[in-house]
Short mmCIF file of C-alpha atoms in Angstrom, two decimals:
data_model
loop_
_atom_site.label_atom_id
_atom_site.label_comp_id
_atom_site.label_asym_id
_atom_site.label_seq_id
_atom_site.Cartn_x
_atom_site.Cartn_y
_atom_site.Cartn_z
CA UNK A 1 -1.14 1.83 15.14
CA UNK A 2 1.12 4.55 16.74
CA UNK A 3 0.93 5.18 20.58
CA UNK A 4 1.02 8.79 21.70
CA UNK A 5 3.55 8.78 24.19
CA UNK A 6 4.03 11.48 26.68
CA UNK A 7 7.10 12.97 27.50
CA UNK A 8 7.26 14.86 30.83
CA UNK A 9 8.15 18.32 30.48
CA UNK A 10 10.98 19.91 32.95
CA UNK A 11 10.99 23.50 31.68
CA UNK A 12 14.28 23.61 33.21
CA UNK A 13 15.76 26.85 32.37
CA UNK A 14 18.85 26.04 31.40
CA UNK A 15 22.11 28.32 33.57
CA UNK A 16 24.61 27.42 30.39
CA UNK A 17 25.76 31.25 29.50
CA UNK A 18 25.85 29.29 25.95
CA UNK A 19 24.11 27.33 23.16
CA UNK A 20 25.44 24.17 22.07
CA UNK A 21 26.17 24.56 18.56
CA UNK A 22 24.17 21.90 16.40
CA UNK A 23 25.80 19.35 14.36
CA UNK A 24 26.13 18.22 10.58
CA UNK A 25 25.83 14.80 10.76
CA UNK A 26 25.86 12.60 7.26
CA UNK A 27 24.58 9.11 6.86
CA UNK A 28 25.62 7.25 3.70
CA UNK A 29 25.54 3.38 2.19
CA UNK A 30 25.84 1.68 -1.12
CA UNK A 31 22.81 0.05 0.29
CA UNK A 32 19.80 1.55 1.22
CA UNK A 33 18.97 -0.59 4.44
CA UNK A 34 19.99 2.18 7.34
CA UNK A 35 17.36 3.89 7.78
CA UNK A 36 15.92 2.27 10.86
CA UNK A 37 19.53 3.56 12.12
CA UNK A 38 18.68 6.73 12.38
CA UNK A 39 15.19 6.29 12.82
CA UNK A 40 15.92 4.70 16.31
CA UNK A 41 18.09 7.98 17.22
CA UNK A 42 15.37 10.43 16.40
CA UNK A 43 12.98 8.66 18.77
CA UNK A 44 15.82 8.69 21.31
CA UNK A 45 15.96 12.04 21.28
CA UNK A 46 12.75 12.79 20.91
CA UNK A 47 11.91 10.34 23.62
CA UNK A 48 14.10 12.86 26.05
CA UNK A 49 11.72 15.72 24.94
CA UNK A 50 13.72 17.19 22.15
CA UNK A 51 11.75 18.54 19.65
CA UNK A 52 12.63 16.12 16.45
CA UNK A 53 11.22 16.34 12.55
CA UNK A 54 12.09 13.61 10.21
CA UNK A 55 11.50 14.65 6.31
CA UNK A 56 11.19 11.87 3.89
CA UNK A 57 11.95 13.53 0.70
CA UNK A 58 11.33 10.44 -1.89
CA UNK A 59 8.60 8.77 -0.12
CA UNK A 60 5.09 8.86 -0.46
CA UNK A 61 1.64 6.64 -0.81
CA UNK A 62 -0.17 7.62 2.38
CA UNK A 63 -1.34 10.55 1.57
CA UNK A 64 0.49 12.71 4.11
CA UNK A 65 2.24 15.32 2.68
CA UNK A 66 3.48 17.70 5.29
CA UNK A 67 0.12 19.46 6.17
CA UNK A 68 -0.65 15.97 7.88
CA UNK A 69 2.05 15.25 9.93
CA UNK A 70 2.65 11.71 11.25
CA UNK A 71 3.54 11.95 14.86
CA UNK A 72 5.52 9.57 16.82
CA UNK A 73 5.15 10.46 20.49
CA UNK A 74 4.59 14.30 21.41
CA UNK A 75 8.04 15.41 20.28
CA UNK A 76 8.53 13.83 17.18
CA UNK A 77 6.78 14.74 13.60
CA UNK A 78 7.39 12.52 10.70
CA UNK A 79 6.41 14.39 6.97
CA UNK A 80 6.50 13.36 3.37
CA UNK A 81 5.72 14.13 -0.13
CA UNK A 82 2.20 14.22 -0.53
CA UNK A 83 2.16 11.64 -3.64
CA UNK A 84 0.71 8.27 -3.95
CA UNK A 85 3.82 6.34 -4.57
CA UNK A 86 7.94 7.02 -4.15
CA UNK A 87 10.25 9.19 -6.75
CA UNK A 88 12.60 6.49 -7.95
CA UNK A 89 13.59 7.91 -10.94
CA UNK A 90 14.94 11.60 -11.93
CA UNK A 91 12.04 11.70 -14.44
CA UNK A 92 9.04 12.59 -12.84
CA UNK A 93 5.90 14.76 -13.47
CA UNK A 94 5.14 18.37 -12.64
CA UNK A 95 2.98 17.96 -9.64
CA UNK A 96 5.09 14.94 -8.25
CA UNK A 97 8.36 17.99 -8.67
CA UNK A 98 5.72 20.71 -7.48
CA UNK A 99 4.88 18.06 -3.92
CA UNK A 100 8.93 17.76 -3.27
CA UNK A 101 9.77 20.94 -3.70
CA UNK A 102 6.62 21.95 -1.30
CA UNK A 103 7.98 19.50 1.35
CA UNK A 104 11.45 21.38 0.66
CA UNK A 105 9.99 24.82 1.43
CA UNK A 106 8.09 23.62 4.55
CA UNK A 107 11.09 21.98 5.85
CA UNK A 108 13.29 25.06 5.50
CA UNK A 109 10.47 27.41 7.05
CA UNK A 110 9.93 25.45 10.32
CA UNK A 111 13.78 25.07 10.47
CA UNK A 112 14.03 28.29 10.33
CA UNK A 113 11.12 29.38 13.05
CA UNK A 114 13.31 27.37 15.44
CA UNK A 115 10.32 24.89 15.81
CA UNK A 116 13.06 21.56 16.01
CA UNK A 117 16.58 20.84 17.56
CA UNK A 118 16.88 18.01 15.18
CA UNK A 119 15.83 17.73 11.46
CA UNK A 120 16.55 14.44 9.60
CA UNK A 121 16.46 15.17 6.14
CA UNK A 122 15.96 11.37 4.67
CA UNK A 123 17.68 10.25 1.02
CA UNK A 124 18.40 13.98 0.28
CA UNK A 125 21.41 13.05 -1.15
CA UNK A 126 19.09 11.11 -3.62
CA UNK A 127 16.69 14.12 -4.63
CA UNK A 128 19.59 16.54 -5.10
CA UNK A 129 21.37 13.45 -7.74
CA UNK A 130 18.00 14.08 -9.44
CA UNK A 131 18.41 17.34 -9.55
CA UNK A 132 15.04 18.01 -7.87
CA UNK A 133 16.69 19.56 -5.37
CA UNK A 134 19.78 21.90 -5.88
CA UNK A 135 23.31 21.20 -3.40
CA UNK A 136 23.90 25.14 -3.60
CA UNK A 137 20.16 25.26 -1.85
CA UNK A 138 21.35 22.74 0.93
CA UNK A 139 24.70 24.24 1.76
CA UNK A 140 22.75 27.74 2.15
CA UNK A 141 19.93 25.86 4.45
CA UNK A 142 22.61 24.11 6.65
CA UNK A 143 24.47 27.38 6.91
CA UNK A 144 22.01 29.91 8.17
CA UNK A 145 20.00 27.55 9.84
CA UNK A 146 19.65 28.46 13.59
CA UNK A 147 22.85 27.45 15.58
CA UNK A 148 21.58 25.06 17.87
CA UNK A 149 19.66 22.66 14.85
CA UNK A 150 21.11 19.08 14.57
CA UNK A 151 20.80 18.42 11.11
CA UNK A 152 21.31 14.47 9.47
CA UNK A 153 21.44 13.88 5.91
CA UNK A 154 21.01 10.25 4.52
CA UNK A 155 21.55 8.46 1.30
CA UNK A 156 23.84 7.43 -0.83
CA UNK A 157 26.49 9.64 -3.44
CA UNK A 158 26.24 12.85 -0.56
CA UNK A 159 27.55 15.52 -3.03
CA UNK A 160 31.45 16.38 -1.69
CA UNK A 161 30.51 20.05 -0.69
CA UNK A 162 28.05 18.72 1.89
CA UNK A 163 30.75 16.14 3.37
CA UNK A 164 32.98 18.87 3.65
CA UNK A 165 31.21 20.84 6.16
CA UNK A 166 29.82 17.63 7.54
CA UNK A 167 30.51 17.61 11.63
CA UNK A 168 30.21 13.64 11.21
CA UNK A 169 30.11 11.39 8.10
CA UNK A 170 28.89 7.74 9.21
CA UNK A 171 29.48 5.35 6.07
CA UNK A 172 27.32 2.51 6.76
CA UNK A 173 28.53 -0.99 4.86
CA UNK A 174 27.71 -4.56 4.96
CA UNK A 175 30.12 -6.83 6.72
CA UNK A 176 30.70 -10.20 5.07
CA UNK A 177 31.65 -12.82 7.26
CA UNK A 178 31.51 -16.50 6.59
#
């Protein structure tokens, strides 16, 4: 079970005669084990009553699909593909394509109404290796997206033209040590 957790709110108006300028930030691993990485900084942030959504492109099986929200805390809203199981394989149905590409339209609307300052777009590198979802799409989305909107890719094989305007690339790998 998730507590609701309260944030207080200090509608401080802020005397900065400037935005910050949001960040690219990309996550990658051979592995797929990191994701409680940046997991822990969304609820950081959100924790200090930035408005955070976390998109889960790949998963599904609880029915959530991004008309039901999860939500971690007031500030924080955690959406997936509304399917019964995960896309783990390029070869998938019509309606399991027709839920992603929903999820993909949603996330690029709300980023767009300036409704988060951080959007963690989860295995995206994944879905667009598919080919469910097209690179040309994200570089336009992480271009006109409002100028204040952290943005953090995961997942492994992050197509070159996304590293390239990536602010920050974090390559996560497994230290052996006897």
């Amino acid at each position: 079970m998730v507590a609701q957790l309260q944030t207080p709110s200090l509608n401080i108006p802020s005397d900065l005669p400037y935005t910050v300028p949001g960040l690219v930030q990309v996550f990658t691993s051979d592995q797929r084990n990191f994701f409680t990485d940046v997991m822990a900084q969304a609820l950081r942030i959100a924790g200090q009553g930035t408005p955070v959504l976390i998109v889960q492109f790949l998963k599904g099986g609880i029915h959530q699909g991004h008309e039901h929200p999860m939500q971690l805390g007031q500030n924080l809203d955690w959406v997936r593909c509304g399917l019964r199981g995960c896309i783990d394989t390029p070869d998938i149905d019509e309606s399991q394509k027709n839920s992603l590409l929903d999820l993909w339209d949603y996330t690029q609307r709300v980023v767009d109404e300036g409704k988060y300052e951080l959007v963690v777009l989860d295995e995206l590198s994944v879905a667009i290796n598919f080919g469910l979802i097209p690179d040309i799409e994200v570089i336009e989305f992480l271009e006109k997206r409002p100028g204040n909107v952290d943005v953090i890719l995961t997942g492994p094989d992050m197509p070159e033209a996304i590293l390239d305007m990536a602010d920050q690339i974090t390559k996560i790998r497994r230290s052996h040590r006897p």
